[in-house]
PDB file of C-alpha atoms in Angstrom:
ATOM      1  CA  UNK A  96      12.845   4.192  42.013  1.00  0.00           C
ATOM      2  CA  UNK A  97      16.162   4.064  43.831  1.00  0.00           C
ATOM      3  CA  UNK A  98      17.201   7.592  44.831  1.00  0.00           C
ATOM      4  CA  UNK A  99      18.331   7.617  48.463  1.00  0.00           C
ATOM      5  CA  UNK A 100      21.273   5.434  49.571  1.00  0.00           C
ATOM      6  CA  UNK A 101      22.725   5.042  53.058  1.00  0.00           C
ATOM      7  CA  UNK A 102      25.814   2.960  53.797  1.00  0.00           C
ATOM      8  CA  UNK A 103      26.437   1.854  57.371  1.00  0.00           C
ATOM      9  CA  UNK A 104      30.137   1.687  58.238  1.00  0.00           C
ATOM     10  CA  UNK A 105      31.260  -0.235  61.319  1.00  0.00           C
ATOM     11  CA  UNK A 106      34.692  -0.254  62.998  1.00  0.00           C
ATOM     12  CA  UNK A 107      37.424  -1.901  60.892  1.00  0.00           C
ATOM     13  CA  UNK A 108      35.445  -1.166  57.721  1.00  0.00           C
ATOM     14  CA  UNK A 109      36.960  -2.463  54.472  1.00  0.00           C
ATOM     15  CA  UNK A 110      37.950   0.557  52.424  1.00  0.00           C
ATOM     16  CA  UNK A 111      37.947  -1.023  48.962  1.00  0.00           C
ATOM     17  CA  UNK A 112      34.357  -2.195  49.240  1.00  0.00           C
ATOM     18  CA  UNK A 113      33.321   1.113  50.801  1.00  0.00           C
ATOM     19  CA  UNK A 114      34.994   2.844  47.871  1.00  0.00           C
ATOM     20  CA  UNK A 115      33.039   0.657  45.435  1.00  0.00           C
ATOM     21  CA  UNK A 116      29.773   1.751  47.040  1.00  0.00           C
ATOM     22  CA  UNK A 117      30.858   5.377  46.770  1.00  0.00           C
ATOM     23  CA  UNK A 118      31.738   4.827  43.104  1.00  0.00           C
ATOM     24  CA  UNK A 119      28.400   3.163  42.362  1.00  0.00           C
ATOM     25  CA  UNK A 120      26.125   5.559  44.203  1.00  0.00           C
ATOM     26  CA  UNK A 121      28.108   8.512  45.538  1.00  0.00           C
ATOM     27  CA  UNK A 122      29.115  10.511  42.446  1.00  0.00           C
ATOM     28  CA  UNK A 123      27.002  12.909  40.435  1.00  0.00           C
ATOM     29  CA  UNK A 124      26.974  11.601  36.871  1.00  0.00           C
ATOM     30  CA  UNK A 125      23.798  13.288  35.732  1.00  0.00           C
ATOM     31  CA  UNK A 126      25.761  15.126  33.031  1.00  0.00           C
ATOM     32  CA  UNK A 127      26.334  11.703  31.456  1.00  0.00           C
ATOM     33  CA  UNK A 128      22.655  10.828  31.625  1.00  0.00           C
ATOM     34  CA  UNK A 129      23.008   8.613  34.698  1.00  0.00           C
ATOM     35  CA  UNK A 130      20.737   8.844  37.749  1.00  0.00           C
ATOM     36  CA  UNK A 131      21.700  10.875  40.806  1.00  0.00           C
ATOM     37  CA  UNK A 132      21.555   9.489  44.330  1.00  0.00           C
ATOM     38  CA  UNK A 133      21.243  11.199  47.676  1.00  0.00           C
ATOM     39  CA  UNK A 134      24.174   9.287  49.128  1.00  0.00           C
ATOM     40  CA  UNK A 135      25.605   9.180  52.633  1.00  0.00           C
ATOM     41  CA  UNK A 136      27.902   7.075  54.781  1.00  0.00           C
ATOM     42  CA  UNK A 137      26.740   6.791  58.376  1.00  0.00           C
ATOM     43  CA  UNK A 138      28.047   5.305  61.599  1.00  0.00           C
ATOM     44  CA  UNK A 139      26.529   4.359  64.925  1.00  0.00           C
ATOM     45  CA  UNK A 140      26.922   7.849  66.403  1.00  0.00           C
ATOM     46  CA  UNK A 141      27.930   9.948  63.410  1.00  0.00           C
ATOM     47  CA  UNK A 142      31.567   9.912  64.504  1.00  0.00           C
ATOM     48  CA  UNK A 143      34.709   8.725  62.682  1.00  0.00           C
ATOM     49  CA  UNK A 144      35.084   5.047  61.836  1.00  0.00           C
ATOM     50  CA  UNK A 145      38.465   3.283  61.938  1.00  0.00           C
ATOM     51  CA  UNK A 146      39.249   1.354  58.783  1.00  0.00           C
ATOM     52  CA  UNK A 147      41.154  -1.895  58.648  1.00  0.00           C
ATOM     53  CA  UNK A 148      43.745  -0.109  56.501  1.00  0.00           C
ATOM     54  CA  UNK A 149      44.976   1.912  59.476  1.00  0.00           C
ATOM     55  CA  UNK A 150      43.236   5.252  59.056  1.00  0.00           C
ATOM     56  CA  UNK A 151      39.964   6.736  60.216  1.00  0.00           C
ATOM     57  CA  UNK A 152      37.083   7.720  57.963  1.00  0.00           C
ATOM     58  CA  UNK A 153      35.297  10.954  58.848  1.00  0.00           C
ATOM     59  CA  UNK A 154      31.542  10.306  58.850  1.00  0.00           C
ATOM     60  CA  UNK A 155      28.939  13.064  59.074  1.00  0.00           C
ATOM     61  CA  UNK A 156      25.761  11.060  59.672  1.00  0.00           C
ATOM     62  CA  UNK A 157      24.440   8.768  62.360  1.00  0.00           C
ATOM     63  CA  UNK A 158      21.976   5.912  61.884  1.00  0.00           C
ATOM     64  CA  UNK A 159      19.007   8.265  61.558  1.00  0.00           C
ATOM     65  CA  UNK A 160      20.213   8.902  58.001  1.00  0.00           C
ATOM     66  CA  UNK A 161      19.212   5.332  57.102  1.00  0.00           C
ATOM     67  CA  UNK A 162      15.587   5.741  58.171  1.00  0.00           C
ATOM     68  CA  UNK A 163      14.369   7.150  54.854  1.00  0.00           C
ATOM     69  CA  UNK A 164      16.843   5.484  52.494  1.00  0.00           C
ATOM     70  CA  UNK A 165      15.622   3.419  49.547  1.00  0.00           C
ATOM     71  CA  UNK A 166      18.752   1.303  49.912  1.00  0.00           C
ATOM     72  CA  UNK A 167      20.578   0.552  53.154  1.00  0.00           C
ATOM     73  CA  UNK A 168      23.955  -1.133  52.729  1.00  0.00           C
ATOM     74  CA  UNK A 169      26.044  -2.680  55.452  1.00  0.00           C
ATOM     75  CA  UNK A 170      29.706  -2.418  54.464  1.00  0.00           C
ATOM     76  CA  UNK A 171      32.098  -5.255  55.363  1.00  0.00           C
ATOM     77  CA  UNK A 172      34.053  -5.219  58.584  1.00  0.00           C
ATOM     78  CA  UNK A 173      37.236  -7.022  59.535  1.00  0.00           C
ATOM     79  CA  UNK A 174      35.999  -9.504  62.117  1.00  0.00           C
ATOM     80  CA  UNK A 175      32.986 -11.613  61.099  1.00  0.00           C
ATOM     81  CA  UNK A 176      32.710 -12.789  64.717  1.00  0.00           C
ATOM     82  CA  UNK A 177      31.897  -9.209  65.737  1.00  0.00           C
ATOM     83  CA  UNK A 178      28.164  -8.692  66.283  1.00  0.00           C
ATOM     84  CA  UNK A 179      27.077  -5.164  65.379  1.00  0.00           C
ATOM     85  CA  UNK A 180      25.444  -3.053  68.111  1.00  0.00           C
ATOM     86  CA  UNK A 181      21.713  -3.489  68.600  1.00  0.00           C
ATOM     87  CA  UNK A 182      20.846  -0.070  67.052  1.00  0.00           C
ATOM     88  CA  UNK A 183      22.531  -1.140  63.791  1.00  0.00           C
ATOM     89  CA  UNK A 184      20.586  -4.407  63.704  1.00  0.00           C
ATOM     90  CA  UNK A 185      17.368  -2.542  64.444  1.00  0.00           C
ATOM     91  CA  UNK A 186      18.054  -0.063  61.626  1.00  0.00           C
ATOM     92  CA  UNK A 187      18.513  -2.964  59.204  1.00  0.00           C
ATOM     93  CA  UNK A 188      15.289  -4.616  60.358  1.00  0.00           C
ATOM     94  CA  UNK A 189      13.310  -1.389  60.050  1.00  0.00           C
ATOM     95  CA  UNK A 190      14.642  -0.797  56.548  1.00  0.00           C
ATOM     96  CA  UNK A 191      13.509  -4.249  55.507  1.00  0.00           C
ATOM     97  CA  UNK A 192      10.117  -3.904  57.189  1.00  0.00           C
ATOM     98  CA  UNK A 193       9.303  -0.700  55.308  1.00  0.00           C
ATOM     99  CA  UNK A 194      10.248  -2.279  51.977  1.00  0.00           C
ATOM    100  CA  UNK A 195      13.650  -0.707  51.342  1.00  0.00           C
ATOM    101  CA  UNK A 196      16.440  -2.606  49.660  1.00  0.00           C
ATOM    102  CA  UNK A 197      18.903  -4.031  52.187  1.00  0.00           C
ATOM    103  CA  UNK A 198      22.300  -5.034  50.870  1.00  0.00           C
ATOM    104  CA  UNK A 199      25.412  -6.518  52.421  1.00  0.00           C
ATOM    105  CA  UNK A 200      28.895  -6.623  50.977  1.00  0.00           C
ATOM    106  CA  UNK A 201      31.255  -9.470  51.875  1.00  0.00           C
ATOM    107  CA  UNK A 202      31.298  -9.930  55.690  1.00  0.00           C
ATOM    108  CA  UNK A 203      28.448  -7.459  56.031  1.00  0.00           C
ATOM    109  CA  UNK A 204      26.263 -10.553  55.590  1.00  0.00           C
ATOM    110  CA  UNK A 205      27.029 -11.444  59.205  1.00  0.00           C
ATOM    111  CA  UNK A 206      25.199  -8.286  60.282  1.00  0.00           C
ATOM    112  CA  UNK A 207      22.165  -9.321  58.235  1.00  0.00           C
ATOM    113  CA  UNK A 208      22.365 -12.757  59.821  1.00  0.00           C
ATOM    114  CA  UNK A 209      22.499 -11.255  63.307  1.00  0.00           C
ATOM    115  CA  UNK A 210      19.468  -9.128  62.426  1.00  0.00           C
ATOM    116  CA  UNK A 211      17.544 -12.258  61.419  1.00  0.00           C
ATOM    117  CA  UNK A 212      17.176 -11.061  57.825  1.00  0.00           C
ATOM    118  CA  UNK A 213      18.799 -14.140  56.292  1.00  0.00           C
ATOM    119  CA  UNK A 214      16.493 -16.695  57.900  1.00  0.00           C
ATOM    120  CA  UNK A 215      14.985 -18.825  55.146  1.00  0.00           C
ATOM    121  CA  UNK A 216      16.759 -16.792  52.463  1.00  0.00           C
ATOM    122  CA  UNK A 217      19.456 -17.579  49.940  1.00  0.00           C
ATOM    123  CA  UNK A 218      22.553 -15.518  50.603  1.00  0.00           C
ATOM    124  CA  UNK A 219      26.304 -15.448  50.207  1.00  0.00           C
ATOM    125  CA  UNK A 220      29.507 -13.885  51.494  1.00  0.00           C
ATOM    126  CA  UNK A 221      33.213 -14.216  50.707  1.00  0.00           C
ATOM    127  CA  UNK A 222      34.055 -17.880  50.120  1.00  0.00           C
ATOM    128  CA  UNK A 223      36.488 -17.793  53.052  1.00  0.00           C
ATOM    129  CA  UNK A 224      33.565 -17.131  55.400  1.00  0.00           C
ATOM    130  CA  UNK A 225      30.611 -19.045  53.916  1.00  0.00           C
ATOM    131  CA  UNK A 226      31.044 -22.056  56.212  1.00  0.00           C
ATOM    132  CA  UNK A 227      31.115 -19.802  59.271  1.00  0.00           C
ATOM    133  CA  UNK A 228      28.037 -17.897  58.100  1.00  0.00           C
ATOM    134  CA  UNK A 229      26.136 -21.167  57.631  1.00  0.00           C
ATOM    135  CA  UNK A 230      27.240 -22.404  61.047  1.00  0.00           C
ATOM    136  CA  UNK A 231      26.280 -19.215  62.905  1.00  0.00           C
ATOM    137  CA  UNK A 232      22.955 -18.772  61.109  1.00  0.00           C
ATOM    138  CA  UNK A 233      21.679 -22.264  60.237  1.00  0.00           C
ATOM    139  CA  UNK A 234      18.322 -20.899  59.051  1.00  0.00           C
ATOM    140  CA  UNK A 235      20.131 -19.035  56.242  1.00  0.00           C
ATOM    141  CA  UNK A 236      20.539 -20.780  52.878  1.00  0.00           C
ATOM    142  CA  UNK A 237      24.188 -19.992  52.160  1.00  0.00           C
ATOM    143  CA  UNK A 238      25.390 -20.399  48.577  1.00  0.00           C
ATOM    144  CA  UNK A 239      29.216 -20.384  48.532  1.00  0.00           C
ATOM    145  CA  UNK A 240      29.545 -20.414  44.746  1.00  0.00           C
ATOM    146  CA  UNK A 241      27.830 -17.230  43.550  1.00  0.00           C
ATOM    147  CA  UNK A 242      29.040 -13.645  43.210  1.00  0.00           C
ATOM    148  CA  UNK A 243      25.804 -12.260  44.645  1.00  0.00           C
ATOM    149  CA  UNK A 244      22.279 -13.337  45.568  1.00  0.00           C
ATOM    150  CA  UNK A 245      19.034 -11.427  45.447  1.00  0.00           C
ATOM    151  CA  UNK A 246      16.249 -12.915  47.566  1.00  0.00           C
ATOM    152  CA  UNK A 247      13.301 -10.557  47.657  1.00  0.00           C
ATOM    153  CA  UNK A 248      14.600  -7.134  48.648  1.00  0.00           C
ATOM    154  CA  UNK A 249      17.683  -8.603  50.343  1.00  0.00           C
ATOM    155  CA  UNK A 250      20.894  -8.560  48.296  1.00  0.00           C
ATOM    156  CA  UNK A 251      24.122 -10.155  49.499  1.00  0.00           C
ATOM    157  CA  UNK A 252      27.444 -10.181  47.680  1.00  0.00           C
ATOM    158  CA  UNK A 253      30.624 -12.200  47.899  1.00  0.00           C
ATOM    159  CA  UNK A 254      34.016 -10.690  48.628  1.00  0.00           C
ATOM    160  CA  UNK A 255      35.709  -7.545  47.395  1.00  0.00           C
ATOM    161  CA  UNK A 256      35.045  -6.981  43.666  1.00  0.00           C
ATOM    162  CA  UNK A 257      31.772  -8.924  43.831  1.00  0.00           C
ATOM    163  CA  UNK A 258      30.344  -5.739  45.376  1.00  0.00           C
ATOM    164  CA  UNK A 259      30.600  -4.226  41.885  1.00  0.00           C
ATOM    165  CA  UNK A 260      28.610  -7.104  40.398  1.00  0.00           C
ATOM    166  CA  UNK A 261      25.918  -6.835  43.064  1.00  0.00           C
ATOM    167  CA  UNK A 262      25.663  -3.054  42.740  1.00  0.00           C
ATOM    168  CA  UNK A 263      25.343  -3.189  38.958  1.00  0.00           C
ATOM    169  CA  UNK A 264      22.710  -5.905  39.322  1.00  0.00           C
ATOM    170  CA  UNK A 265      20.673  -3.664  41.596  1.00  0.00           C
ATOM    171  CA  UNK A 266      21.024  -0.735  39.208  1.00  0.00           C
ATOM    172  CA  UNK A 267      19.770  -2.960  36.379  1.00  0.00           C
ATOM    173  CA  UNK A 268      16.792  -3.856  38.549  1.00  0.00           C
ATOM    174  CA  UNK A 269      15.946  -0.297  39.515  1.00  0.00           C
ATOM    175  CA  UNK A 270      16.852   1.586  36.349  1.00  0.00           C
ATOM    176  CA  UNK A 271      17.704  -0.410  33.236  1.00  0.00           C
ATOM    177  CA  UNK A 272      20.306  -2.598  31.599  1.00  0.00           C
ATOM    178  CA  UNK A 273      21.492   0.395  29.603  1.00  0.00           C
ATOM    179  CA  UNK A 274      22.072   2.491  32.732  1.00  0.00           C
ATOM    180  CA  UNK A 275      24.041  -0.370  34.319  1.00  0.00           C
ATOM    181  CA  UNK A 276      26.049  -0.750  31.111  1.00  0.00           C
ATOM    182  CA  UNK A 277      26.834   2.964  30.975  1.00  0.00           C
ATOM    183  CA  UNK A 278      27.963   2.993  34.589  1.00  0.00           C
ATOM    184  CA  UNK A 279      30.096  -0.123  34.093  1.00  0.00           C
ATOM    185  CA  UNK A 280      31.749   1.568  31.126  1.00  0.00           C
ATOM    186  CA  UNK A 281      32.573   4.589  33.277  1.00  0.00           C
ATOM    187  CA  UNK A 282      34.021   2.308  35.954  1.00  0.00           C
ATOM    188  CA  UNK A 283      35.967   0.310  33.319  1.00  0.00           C
ATOM    189  CA  UNK A 284      34.490  -3.004  34.470  1.00  0.00           C
ATOM    190  CA  UNK A 285      32.386  -5.628  32.697  1.00  0.00           C
ATOM    191  CA  UNK A 286      28.648  -5.002  33.113  1.00  0.00           C
ATOM    192  CA  UNK A 287      28.195  -8.660  33.948  1.00  0.00           C
ATOM    193  CA  UNK A 288      30.708 -11.352  34.876  1.00  0.00           C
ATOM    194  CA  UNK A 289      30.128 -14.961  33.935  1.00  0.00           C
ATOM    195  CA  UNK A 290      30.378 -17.680  36.556  1.00  0.00           C
ATOM    196  CA  UNK A 291      30.476 -17.534  40.315  1.00  0.00           C
ATOM    197  CA  UNK A 292      33.071 -17.159  43.025  1.00  0.00           C
ATOM    198  CA  UNK A 293      33.787 -20.900  43.013  1.00  0.00           C
ATOM    199  CA  UNK A 294      36.146 -20.279  40.103  1.00  0.00           C
ATOM    200  CA  UNK A 295      38.197 -17.888  42.275  1.00  0.00           C
ATOM    201  CA  UNK A 296      38.737 -20.316  45.152  1.00  0.00           C
ATOM    202  CA  UNK A 297      42.364 -21.392  45.334  1.00  0.00           C
ATOM    203  CA  UNK A 298      42.343 -25.155  44.836  1.00  0.00           C
ATOM    204  CA  UNK A 299      45.874 -26.335  43.973  1.00  0.00           C
ATOM    205  CA  UNK A 300      46.559 -29.941  43.106  1.00  0.00           C
ATOM    206  CA  UNK A 301      47.890 -31.645  46.188  1.00  0.00           C
ATOM    207  CA  UNK A 302      48.380 -35.074  47.627  1.00  0.00           C
ATOM    208  CA  UNK A 303      45.517 -36.644  49.513  1.00  0.00           C
ATOM    209  CA  UNK A 304      46.242 -38.357  52.794  1.00  0.00           C
ATOM    210  CA  UNK A 305      43.989 -41.061  54.187  1.00  0.00           C
ATOM    211  CA  UNK A 306      44.406 -44.043  56.418  1.00  0.00           C
ATOM    212  CA  UNK A 307      44.201 -47.186  54.262  1.00  0.00           C
ATOM    213  CA  UNK A 308      43.283 -46.084  50.728  1.00  0.00           C
ATOM    214  CA  UNK A 309      46.313 -43.873  50.075  1.00  0.00           C
ATOM    215  CA  UNK A 310      47.893 -46.228  47.487  1.00  0.00           C
ATOM    216  CA  UNK A 311      44.630 -46.300  45.530  1.00  0.00           C
ATOM    217  CA  UNK A 312      44.270 -42.524  45.523  1.00  0.00           C
ATOM    218  CA  UNK A 313      47.894 -42.080  44.489  1.00  0.00           C
ATOM    219  CA  UNK A 314      47.469 -44.532  41.615  1.00  0.00           C
ATOM    220  CA  UNK A 315      44.276 -42.868  40.388  1.00  0.00           C
ATOM    221  CA  UNK A 316      45.793 -39.369  40.566  1.00  0.00           C
ATOM    222  CA  UNK A 317      48.695 -40.573  38.440  1.00  0.00           C
ATOM    223  CA  UNK A 318      46.325 -41.944  35.784  1.00  0.00           C
ATOM    224  CA  UNK A 319      43.450 -39.471  35.658  1.00  0.00           C
ATOM    225  CA  UNK A 320      43.404 -39.749  31.863  1.00  0.00           C
ATOM    226  CA  UNK A 321      42.297 -43.370  32.168  1.00  0.00           C
ATOM    227  CA  UNK A 322      38.823 -44.721  32.881  1.00  0.00           C
ATOM    228  CA  UNK A 323      38.136 -45.204  36.594  1.00  0.00           C
ATOM    229  CA  UNK A 324      35.003 -46.511  38.267  1.00  0.00           C
ATOM    230  CA  UNK A 325      34.074 -47.695  41.728  1.00  0.00           C
ATOM    231  CA  UNK A 326      34.659 -51.246  40.529  1.00  0.00           C
ATOM    232  CA  UNK A 327      38.150 -50.589  39.144  1.00  0.00           C
ATOM    233  CA  UNK A 328      39.197 -48.588  42.225  1.00  0.00           C
ATOM    234  CA  UNK A 329      37.771 -51.284  44.507  1.00  0.00           C
ATOM    235  CA  UNK A 330      39.823 -53.859  42.603  1.00  0.00           C
ATOM    236  CA  UNK A 331      42.979 -51.821  43.246  1.00  0.00           C
ATOM    237  CA  UNK A 332      42.091 -51.826  46.954  1.00  0.00           C
ATOM    238  CA  UNK A 333      41.271 -55.575  46.903  1.00  0.00           C
ATOM    239  CA  UNK A 334      37.810 -54.821  48.280  1.00  0.00           C
ATOM    240  CA  UNK A 335      34.236 -55.475  47.244  1.00  0.00           C
ATOM    241  CA  UNK A 336      32.749 -52.358  45.568  1.00  0.00           C
ATOM    242  CA  UNK A 337      30.238 -51.710  48.365  1.00  0.00           C
ATOM    243  CA  UNK A 338      32.874 -52.086  51.059  1.00  0.00           C
ATOM    244  CA  UNK A 339      35.237 -49.846  49.118  1.00  0.00           C
ATOM    245  CA  UNK A 340      32.597 -47.134  48.590  1.00  0.00           C
ATOM    246  CA  UNK A 341      31.760 -47.122  52.297  1.00  0.00           C
ATOM    247  CA  UNK A 342      35.428 -47.047  53.320  1.00  0.00           C
ATOM    248  CA  UNK A 343      36.156 -44.323  50.766  1.00  0.00           C
ATOM    249  CA  UNK A 344      33.443 -42.035  52.166  1.00  0.00           C
ATOM    250  CA  UNK A 345      34.628 -42.684  55.720  1.00  0.00           C
ATOM    251  CA  UNK A 346      38.223 -41.717  54.887  1.00  0.00           C
ATOM    252  CA  UNK A 347      37.746 -38.881  52.380  1.00  0.00           C
ATOM    253  CA  UNK A 348      34.294 -37.484  53.190  1.00  0.00           C
ATOM    254  CA  UNK A 349      33.207 -37.895  49.563  1.00  0.00           C
ATOM    255  CA  UNK A 350      31.896 -40.586  47.265  1.00  0.00           C
ATOM    256  CA  UNK A 351      34.423 -42.114  44.859  1.00  0.00           C
ATOM    257  CA  UNK A 352      32.612 -40.519  41.896  1.00  0.00           C
ATOM    258  CA  UNK A 353      32.515 -37.041  43.418  1.00  0.00           C
ATOM    259  CA  UNK A 354      36.166 -37.243  44.480  1.00  0.00           C
ATOM    260  CA  UNK A 355      37.204 -38.379  41.001  1.00  0.00           C
ATOM    261  CA  UNK A 356      35.306 -35.552  39.285  1.00  0.00           C
ATOM    262  CA  UNK A 357      36.799 -33.030  41.729  1.00  0.00           C
ATOM    263  CA  UNK A 358      40.342 -34.225  41.009  1.00  0.00           C
ATOM    264  CA  UNK A 359      39.739 -34.113  37.262  1.00  0.00           C
ATOM    265  CA  UNK A 360      38.359 -30.598  37.586  1.00  0.00           C
ATOM    266  CA  UNK A 361      41.432 -29.490  39.546  1.00  0.00           C
ATOM    267  CA  UNK A 362      43.716 -30.850  36.843  1.00  0.00           C
ATOM    268  CA  UNK A 363      41.609 -29.264  34.076  1.00  0.00           C
ATOM    269  CA  UNK A 364      41.753 -25.880  35.786  1.00  0.00           C
ATOM    270  CA  UNK A 365      45.510 -26.187  36.165  1.00  0.00           C
ATOM    271  CA  UNK A 366      45.949 -27.066  32.485  1.00  0.00           C
ATOM    272  CA  UNK A 367      43.710 -24.211  31.372  1.00  0.00           C
ATOM    273  CA  UNK A 368      45.729 -21.774  33.476  1.00  0.00           C
ATOM    274  CA  UNK A 369      49.220 -23.026  32.740  1.00  0.00           C
ATOM    275  CA  UNK A 370      49.196 -24.532  29.225  1.00  0.00           C
ATOM    276  CA  UNK A 371      47.992 -23.741  25.740  1.00  0.00           C
ATOM    277  CA  UNK A 372      46.324 -27.135  25.251  1.00  0.00           C
ATOM    278  CA  UNK A 373      42.969 -27.109  23.490  1.00  0.00           C
ATOM    279  CA  UNK A 374      39.784 -28.057  25.298  1.00  0.00           C
ATOM    280  CA  UNK A 375      39.607 -31.430  23.518  1.00  0.00           C
ATOM    281  CA  UNK A 376      43.160 -32.294  24.565  1.00  0.00           C
ATOM    282  CA  UNK A 377      42.466 -31.221  28.156  1.00  0.00           C
ATOM    283  CA  UNK A 378      39.311 -33.340  28.205  1.00  0.00           C
ATOM    284  CA  UNK A 379      41.393 -36.359  27.127  1.00  0.00           C
ATOM    285  CA  UNK A 380      44.227 -35.696  29.559  1.00  0.00           C
ATOM    286  CA  UNK A 381      41.853 -35.280  32.527  1.00  0.00           C
ATOM    287  CA  UNK A 382      39.747 -38.344  31.751  1.00  0.00           C
ATOM    288  CA  UNK A 383      36.546 -36.495  30.873  1.00  0.00           C
ATOM    289  CA  UNK A 384      36.741 -37.998  27.416  1.00  0.00           C
ATOM    290  CA  UNK A 385      35.085 -35.213  25.451  1.00  0.00           C
ATOM    291  CA  UNK A 386      34.945 -31.424  25.397  1.00  0.00           C
ATOM    292  CA  UNK A 387      31.176 -31.620  25.897  1.00  0.00           C
ATOM    293  CA  UNK A 388      31.600 -33.531  29.158  1.00  0.00           C
ATOM    294  CA  UNK A 389      34.272 -31.105  30.341  1.00  0.00           C
ATOM    295  CA  UNK A 390      31.985 -28.146  29.576  1.00  0.00           C
ATOM    296  CA  UNK A 391      29.142 -29.855  31.426  1.00  0.00           C
ATOM    297  CA  UNK A 392      31.161 -30.180  34.620  1.00  0.00           C
ATOM    298  CA  UNK A 393      32.495 -26.622  34.368  1.00  0.00           C
ATOM    299  CA  UNK A 394      28.941 -25.323  34.053  1.00  0.00           C
ATOM    300  CA  UNK A 395      27.750 -27.497  36.921  1.00  0.00           C
ATOM    301  CA  UNK A 396      30.574 -26.780  39.359  1.00  0.00           C
ATOM    302  CA  UNK A 397      31.881 -23.341  38.394  1.00  0.00           C
ATOM    303  CA  UNK A 398      28.950 -21.806  36.485  1.00  0.00           C
ATOM    304  CA  UNK A 399      31.251 -20.928  33.608  1.00  0.00           C
ATOM    305  CA  UNK A 400      32.894 -22.473  30.534  1.00  0.00           C
ATOM    306  CA  UNK A 401      36.464 -23.729  30.091  1.00  0.00           C
ATOM    307  CA  UNK A 402      37.087 -20.966  27.550  1.00  0.00           C
ATOM    308  CA  UNK A 403      35.801 -18.241  29.854  1.00  0.00           C
ATOM    309  CA  UNK A 404      37.794 -19.671  32.764  1.00  0.00           C
ATOM    310  CA  UNK A 405      40.965 -19.660  30.670  1.00  0.00           C
ATOM    311  CA  UNK A 406      40.304 -16.074  29.578  1.00  0.00           C
ATOM    312  CA  UNK A 407      40.178 -15.021  33.233  1.00  0.00           C
ATOM    313  CA  UNK A 408      43.020 -17.048  34.722  1.00  0.00           C
ATOM    314  CA  UNK A 409      45.415 -18.081  31.955  1.00  0.00           C
ATOM    315  CA  UNK A 410      49.075 -17.344  32.616  1.00  0.00           C
ATOM    316  CA  UNK A 411      50.655 -14.744  30.330  1.00  0.00           C
ATOM    317  CA  UNK A 412      53.118 -17.266  28.879  1.00  0.00           C
ATOM    318  CA  UNK A 413      51.513 -20.690  28.665  1.00  0.00           C
ATOM    319  CA  UNK A 414      53.815 -23.615  28.046  1.00  0.00           C
TER     320      UNK A 414
END
């Protein structure tokens, strides 16, 4: 059972995420019936670690503290291009080899990638950095949409508050759902959040620029509530459907169908956030046709429902 936790802090450590780890594992809550952890923050040499908030964090332990830990966590650091020193990577590898949990928070995933621990594994990081993680470590299976991923004894989380979700998930694994629920209540957070980080990616409606199909895209965006197919869009472009589909992919990087669904999803998200329209009305206005179809695409693309999305992001005074 999880009892001993070591967090490795590197220069420019992110203080919020480090604070989350301290909140999850660093406080004695045995009086409330919660488990106790032998918790420590360690650095390369046991010396102070500069944070990216402009102050230093006094650390009392070096990497030897991680050798017997049941869980070794690599906290996020400011520059994902920074490769941690070899002793840090070796400590992570040894922890994994002896069967300990190894967890990264946000950009800490880059340290796991540098240690070779993400090869052939599903993983994630903050959505701003998922493309870079996939490019640097092509053997990793990077999922940009989830809040956290557990693959074996490797746990990676997305950015910032997703560290709470990942930590509570691990506590559910090691202790019980009730323990995770009790801790979440103490932290005043939900014990489990629906959906993934895709719903948090800023995707405002904007014009699309391309070389020859711009008039077609503009016309479709202005009439998203109407039925559109490859054939009807090809007719607007005065092209054969096959020629249009090929030209469309060349200029936009997507198929006509995928682009159309993406634009309808963007409009649906905007209407859920900014208006009080019902789901049926939004489905009609965005061209999905039915609430069931709208829910299907929300589940497929955002791993949530329109109602749950609205509950999270709706403006305080919808129009």
